Coordinates of C-alpha atoms and ligand atoms in Angstrom, one line a residue:
M1 CA -43.1 -109.7 82.4
T2 CA -44.2 -108.3 79.0
H3 CA -46.4 -110.7 77.0
I4 CA -44.9 -111.0 73.6
A5 CA -46.2 -112.7 70.4
Q6 CA -43.9 -113.4 67.4
V7 CA -44.9 -113.8 63.8
G8 CA -42.3 -115.3 61.5
L9 CA -40.1 -118.1 62.9
G10 CA -37.7 -118.6 60.0
Q11 CA -33.9 -118.4 60.0
W12 CA -33.7 -115.0 61.7
G13 CA -36.9 -115.2 63.6
K14 CA -35.5 -118.1 65.6
N15 CA -32.8 -115.8 67.0
L16 CA -35.4 -113.3 68.0
A17 CA -37.6 -115.9 69.7
R18 CA -34.6 -117.2 71.7
N19 CA -33.9 -113.8 73.0
F20 CA -37.5 -112.7 73.7
D21 CA -38.1 -116.0 75.5
Q22 CA -35.3 -115.3 77.8
L23 CA -36.3 -111.6 78.4
A24 CA -40.1 -111.7 78.3
D25 CA -43.1 -114.0 78.3
L26 CA -43.4 -115.4 74.8
V27 CA -47.1 -116.3 74.7
W28 CA -47.9 -116.8 71.0
L29 CA -45.8 -118.0 68.0
C30 CA -47.3 -117.7 64.6
D31 CA -46.0 -119.0 61.2
V32 CA -47.7 -120.2 58.1
D33 CA -45.2 -123.0 57.7
D34 CA -46.1 -126.4 59.4
E35 CA -42.5 -127.4 60.1
C36 CA -41.6 -124.0 61.7
R37 CA -44.6 -124.3 63.9
A38 CA -43.8 -127.8 64.9
Q39 CA -40.2 -126.8 65.8
A40 CA -41.5 -123.8 67.8
A41 CA -44.0 -125.8 69.7
Q42 CA -41.1 -128.1 70.8
S43 CA -38.7 -125.3 71.7
Y44 CA -41.3 -123.2 73.6
P45 CA -43.9 -125.6 75.0
S46 CA -45.6 -122.9 77.1
A47 CA -46.4 -120.7 74.1
Q48 CA -49.5 -121.1 72.0
V49 CA -48.8 -121.8 68.4
T50 CA -50.9 -120.8 65.4
S51 CA -50.8 -120.2 61.6
N52 CA -53.5 -117.5 61.9
F53 CA -52.2 -114.0 62.9
D54 CA -55.8 -113.1 63.9
D55 CA -55.5 -115.4 66.9
V56 CA -52.6 -113.3 68.1
L57 CA -54.3 -110.0 67.6
A58 CA -57.5 -111.2 69.3
D59 CA -55.7 -112.0 72.5
D60 CA -55.9 -108.9 74.8
S61 CA -53.1 -110.2 77.0
V62 CA -50.6 -109.7 74.1
E63 CA -48.9 -106.4 74.7
A64 CA -46.3 -106.5 71.9
V65 CA -45.8 -108.3 68.6
V66 CA -42.5 -109.1 66.9
V67 CA -42.7 -109.3 63.1
A68 CA -40.0 -111.4 61.4
T69 CA -41.6 -112.5 58.1
P70 CA -40.3 -111.8 54.6
V71 CA -39.9 -108.1 53.9
P72 CA -42.8 -107.6 51.5
T73 CA -45.2 -108.9 54.2
Q74 CA -44.0 -106.9 57.1
Y75 CA -45.7 -103.6 56.6
E76 CA -49.2 -105.2 56.5
L77 CA -48.6 -107.3 59.6
A78 CA -47.1 -104.4 61.5
R79 CA -50.0 -102.2 60.6
R80 CA -52.6 -104.8 61.7
A81 CA -50.8 -105.3 65.0
L82 CA -50.7 -101.5 65.7
E83 CA -54.4 -101.2 64.8
A84 CA -55.1 -104.0 67.3
G85 CA -53.3 -101.8 70.0
K86 CA -50.1 -103.8 70.2
H87 CA -46.5 -102.4 70.4
V88 CA -44.5 -103.6 67.4
F89 CA -40.9 -104.7 66.8
V90 CA -40.5 -105.2 63.0
E91 CA -37.5 -106.6 61.3
K92 CA -35.5 -104.5 58.9
P93 CA -36.5 -103.0 56.6
P94 CA -39.9 -102.3 58.2
A95 CA -41.5 -101.3 55.0
M96 CA -40.7 -101.0 51.3
R97 CA -42.1 -97.5 50.6
G98 CA -41.5 -94.2 52.4
A99 CA -45.3 -93.7 52.5
E100 CA -45.8 -97.0 54.3
I101 CA -43.3 -96.3 57.1
E102 CA -44.8 -92.8 57.6
E103 CA -48.2 -94.4 57.9
L104 CA -47.0 -96.9 60.5
C105 CA -45.2 -94.2 62.4
E106 CA -48.3 -92.0 62.5
L107 CA -50.4 -94.9 63.6
A108 CA -48.0 -95.7 66.5
E109 CA -47.9 -92.0 67.6
E110 CA -51.7 -91.6 67.4
R111 CA -52.1 -94.7 69.6
D112 CA -49.1 -94.0 71.8
L113 CA -47.5 -97.4 70.8
V114 CA -43.9 -98.3 70.3
L115 CA -42.9 -99.1 66.8
M116 CA -39.3 -100.2 66.6
P117 CA -37.5 -101.3 63.4
G118 CA -34.9 -104.1 63.7
H119 CA -31.9 -101.9 62.8
L120 CA -29.6 -104.3 64.6
L121 CA -26.3 -102.5 63.9
L122 CA -27.4 -99.5 65.9
Y123 CA -27.3 -101.8 69.0
H124 CA -23.8 -103.1 68.2
P125 CA -21.4 -101.9 70.9
G126 CA -18.8 -101.1 68.1
V127 CA -21.3 -98.8 66.3
Q128 CA -22.2 -97.1 69.6
K129 CA -18.5 -96.5 70.3
L130 CA -18.0 -95.1 66.8
K131 CA -21.0 -92.7 67.4
E132 CA -19.5 -91.7 70.8
I133 CA -16.2 -90.9 69.0
V134 CA -17.9 -88.9 66.3
D135 CA -20.1 -87.0 68.8
S136 CA -17.1 -86.2 71.1
G137 CA -15.5 -84.2 68.2
E138 CA -12.4 -86.3 68.4
L139 CA -12.4 -86.7 64.6
G140 CA -12.9 -83.0 64.0
E141 CA -15.6 -82.2 61.5
V142 CA -16.9 -85.3 59.7
L143 CA -16.2 -84.9 56.0
Y144 CA -17.4 -88.2 54.6
V145 CA -18.5 -91.7 55.7
Y146 CA -18.6 -94.9 53.7
G147 CA -19.8 -98.5 54.2
N148 CA -18.6 -101.8 52.7
R149 CA -20.9 -104.8 53.0
Q150 CA -19.6 -107.4 50.7
N151 CA -19.6 -111.2 50.7
L152 CA -19.9 -114.2 48.5
G153 CA -23.1 -116.1 48.9
T154 CA -26.6 -115.9 50.4
F155 CA -28.0 -114.9 47.1
R156 CA -31.5 -113.5 47.7
T157 CA -34.2 -113.6 45.1
N158 CA -37.0 -111.5 46.7
E159 CA -35.0 -108.5 47.7
N160 CA -31.9 -106.9 46.1
A161 CA -28.6 -106.0 47.7
L162 CA -29.8 -102.5 48.4
W163 CA -32.7 -103.6 50.6
S164 CA -31.1 -106.7 52.0
L165 CA -27.6 -105.3 52.9
G166 CA -27.9 -101.6 52.4
V167 CA -30.5 -101.1 55.1
H168 CA -27.8 -102.0 57.7
D169 CA -25.2 -99.5 56.6
L170 CA -27.7 -96.8 55.8
S171 CA -29.2 -97.0 59.3
V172 CA -25.6 -96.4 60.6
L173 CA -24.7 -93.7 58.2
L174 CA -27.8 -91.7 59.0
Y175 CA -27.3 -92.3 62.8
L176 CA -23.7 -90.9 62.5
I177 CA -24.5 -88.0 60.2
E178 CA -27.9 -87.0 61.7
E179 CA -29.1 -85.4 58.5
E180 CA -31.5 -86.4 55.7
P181 CA -29.7 -86.7 52.3
I182 CA -30.6 -84.1 49.7
E183 CA -29.2 -86.1 46.8
V184 CA -29.0 -89.8 46.3
R185 CA -27.8 -92.0 43.5
A186 CA -27.5 -95.7 43.0
H187 CA -26.0 -97.9 40.3
G188 CA -26.2 -101.6 40.3
S189 CA -26.5 -104.8 38.3
A190 CA -28.4 -108.0 38.5
F191 CA -26.0 -110.8 37.4
L192 CA -27.6 -113.8 39.0
S193 CA -31.4 -113.3 39.1
K194 CA -33.2 -111.2 36.7
G195 CA -34.3 -107.9 38.2
V196 CA -32.6 -108.5 41.6
E197 CA -29.4 -106.4 41.8
D198 CA -26.5 -108.4 43.5
V199 CA -24.1 -105.4 43.4
V200 CA -25.1 -101.9 44.2
F201 CA -23.0 -98.7 44.6
C202 CA -24.8 -95.8 46.4
Y203 CA -23.8 -92.1 46.7
L204 CA -25.5 -89.7 49.2
R205 CA -25.0 -86.0 49.8
F206 CA -26.2 -84.2 52.9
P207 CA -27.2 -80.5 53.5
S208 CA -24.0 -79.8 55.4
G209 CA -21.9 -81.0 52.3
K210 CA -21.0 -84.3 54.0
M211 CA -20.9 -87.2 51.6
A212 CA -21.5 -90.9 52.0
H213 CA -21.1 -94.0 49.9
M214 CA -22.0 -97.7 50.2
H215 CA -20.6 -100.7 48.3
L216 CA -23.1 -103.5 48.7
S217 CA -22.7 -106.9 47.1
W218 CA -23.1 -110.7 47.7
L219 CA -21.0 -111.3 44.6
D220 CA -17.6 -110.5 45.9
P221 CA -14.5 -112.5 46.9
H222 CA -14.1 -110.5 50.1
K223 CA -16.2 -110.7 53.2
I224 CA -16.2 -107.1 54.5
R225 CA -18.4 -105.5 57.1
R226 CA -16.9 -102.0 57.6
I227 CA -17.9 -98.4 58.2
T228 CA -15.2 -95.7 57.7
V229 CA -15.6 -92.2 59.0
V230 CA -13.1 -89.5 57.8
G231 CA -13.0 -86.3 59.8
N232 CA -10.8 -83.3 59.2
E233 CA -8.6 -84.2 62.1
R234 CA -8.8 -88.0 62.6
M235 CA -10.3 -91.0 61.0
A236 CA -12.1 -94.0 62.5
V237 CA -13.1 -97.4 61.2
F238 CA -15.6 -99.9 62.6
D239 CA -14.7 -103.4 61.3
D240 CA -17.1 -106.1 62.3
M241 CA -14.9 -108.8 60.9
E242 CA -12.2 -108.1 63.5
R243 CA -12.6 -110.2 66.6
E244 CA -10.7 -108.0 69.0
R245 CA -10.2 -104.6 67.4
K246 CA -13.6 -103.6 66.2
I247 CA -12.8 -99.9 66.3
T248 CA -9.5 -98.3 65.1
V249 CA -8.8 -94.6 65.3
Y250 CA -6.1 -93.1 63.0
D251 CA -4.6 -90.2 64.8
N252 CA -2.9 -88.3 62.0
W253 CA -4.8 -87.1 59.1
R254 CA -2.0 -85.7 56.9
T255 CA 0.6 -88.4 56.9
R256 CA 0.6 -92.2 57.3
T257 CA 2.8 -92.0 60.4
G258 CA 0.4 -91.0 63.2
D259 CA -0.6 -93.1 66.1
I260 CA -3.3 -95.7 65.7
Y261 CA -5.4 -96.9 68.7
S262 CA -8.2 -99.3 69.3
P263 CA -10.6 -98.5 72.2
T264 CA -12.1 -101.3 74.2
V265 CA -15.5 -102.3 72.9
D266 CA -18.1 -104.2 75.0
S267 CA -18.8 -107.7 73.7
T268 CA -22.6 -108.0 74.5
E269 CA -24.5 -109.6 71.6
P270 CA -26.2 -106.8 69.6
L271 CA -29.4 -108.7 69.2
R272 CA -29.7 -109.1 73.0
R273 CA -29.2 -105.4 73.4
E274 CA -31.7 -104.7 70.7
C275 CA -34.4 -106.9 72.3
E276 CA -33.7 -105.3 75.7
H277 CA -34.1 -101.9 74.2
F278 CA -37.5 -102.8 72.7
L279 CA -38.7 -104.1 76.1
R280 CA -37.5 -101.0 77.9
L281 CA -39.5 -98.8 75.4
V282 CA -42.6 -101.0 75.9
A283 CA -42.1 -100.6 79.7
G284 CA -42.3 -96.8 79.2
E285 CA -38.5 -96.0 79.4
G286 CA -37.1 -93.6 76.8
D287 CA -38.7 -91.9 73.8
P288 CA -41.2 -94.4 72.4
H289 CA -41.3 -92.8 68.9
K290 CA -37.6 -91.9 68.1
A291 CA -36.7 -95.3 66.6
A292 CA -39.8 -95.1 64.2
R293 CA -38.9 -91.5 63.2
D294 CA -35.4 -92.6 62.4
A295 CA -36.8 -95.5 60.4
I296 CA -38.7 -93.1 58.2
L297 CA -35.4 -91.5 57.1
V298 CA -33.9 -94.9 56.4
V299 CA -36.8 -96.2 54.4
R300 CA -37.3 -92.9 52.5
A301 CA -33.6 -93.0 51.5
L302 CA -33.9 -96.6 50.4
D303 CA -36.9 -95.8 48.4
Q304 CA -35.1 -92.9 46.7
L305 CA -32.0 -95.0 46.1
Q306 CA -34.2 -97.7 44.6
A307 CA -35.9 -95.1 42.3
S308 CA -32.4 -94.0 41.2
L309 CA -31.3 -97.6 40.6
E310 CA -34.3 -98.1 38.3
T311 CA -33.8 -94.8 36.4
V312 CA -30.2 -95.6 35.8
A313 CA -31.0 -99.1 34.7
A314 CA -33.8 -98.0 32.4
Ligands
NAD1 N1 -31.3 -108.0 61.6 C1 -30.6 -108.8 60.9 O1 -29.4 -108.9 60.9 C2 -31.4 -109.8 60.0 C3 -30.8 -110.9 59.4 C4 -31.6 -111.8 58.6 C5 -32.9 -111.5 58.4 N2 -33.4 -110.3 58.9 C6 -34.8 -110.0 58.6 O2 -35.7 -110.9 59.2 C7 -36.9 -111.1 58.4 C8 -37.1 -112.6 58.2 O3 -36.0 -113.1 57.5 P1 -35.6 -114.7 57.5 O4 -34.3 -114.8 56.9 O5 -35.9 -115.2 58.9 O6 -36.7 -115.2 56.5 P2 -37.3 -116.7 56.4 O7 -37.9 -116.8 55.0 O8 -36.3 -117.7 56.8 O9 -38.5 -116.7 57.5 C9 -39.7 -116.1 57.3 C10 -40.8 -116.9 58.0 O10 -42.0 -116.1 57.9 C11 -43.1 -117.1 57.7 N3 -44.2 -116.3 57.1 C12 -44.2 -115.7 55.9 N4 -45.4 -115.0 55.7 C13 -46.1 -115.2 56.9 C14 -47.3 -114.7 57.3 N5 -48.1 -113.9 56.5 N6 -47.7 -115.1 58.5 C15 -47.0 -115.9 59.3 N7 -45.7 -116.3 59.0 C16 -45.3 -116.0 57.7 C17 -42.4 -118.1 56.7 O11 -43.2 -119.3 56.8 C18 -41.0 -118.2 57.4 O12 -41.0 -119.3 58.3 C19 -36.7 -110.2 57.2 O13 -37.3 -109.0 57.4 C20 -35.2 -110.1 57.1 O14 -34.8 -108.8 56.5 C21 -32.7 -109.5 59.7

């Protein structure tokens, strides 16, 4: 079994630790917070627990490191782990600058290590079904795609709605369209915490002429988790708030009277699939560098959208 260490055992980190404990050998748990360490020691008695990341890096038996700390710390921890020769799974977004993710990706390729960002939605069976539908040509040519990620609550203060919410939709939009945007624009406003945009609207245009849009907000009466793809023959929607019908395909493009159908979507937990995928890459199955190269496009686009947000706000 793969020997795994995890740094960051907060709200989300606990979910990762639960999965990796079931799928691999969780040998080290690291967090700077005393309470998190005490809880981890109780939940995973066979793992060693530390507040010092160097302890993890110094252990030659550790093959892979999972990074689930606050976003501004992740690039540095991921870089140190790669430099120490460990495969790395790093939560989303893996870095806050295009240049940082490029550097991590280069380091991973140079040392032939896996670097996988935690783009959870890409492992969602509903998103995989949507991709299958798009790639099959069933929708005709894709004209535009848009994402809605709105909610009321979980107000963040150390990252804005673009970085916190937008990374999910952006990873899916780029996965579906398979192009790098040539034009990006973002508008947003910080209503609750100074300098932290709670509401962001993003526009992206791609070389083929396809368009994409994202509405991101934690200041909204609706809870929406939806990706809509409009093709020149049919349209498809992935709606993660639906319990049963995660995917709906609208058969007729020109009138409202065409057939509508919802294909069956597997119900495996996306996080479980994501962790399994990482372990397969570590075991040498599949392209070890694809996920990191895809992450470059995501972080680069986020970086450009952030620059646009600041320009418009200035
Ligand atoms: N994929 C998803 O759907 C999803 C959902 C939520 C969060 N996340 C991501 O997970 C990451 C963590 O988010 P969270 O909500 O668990 O945050 P959190 O603040 O609850 O937990 C972060 C933990 O990291 C620890 N920490 C901070 N700096 C450290 C350091 N240098 N060394 C060791 N430990 C350190 C903190 O003590 C804390 O326990 C973020 O990147 C976030 O974007 C992903």
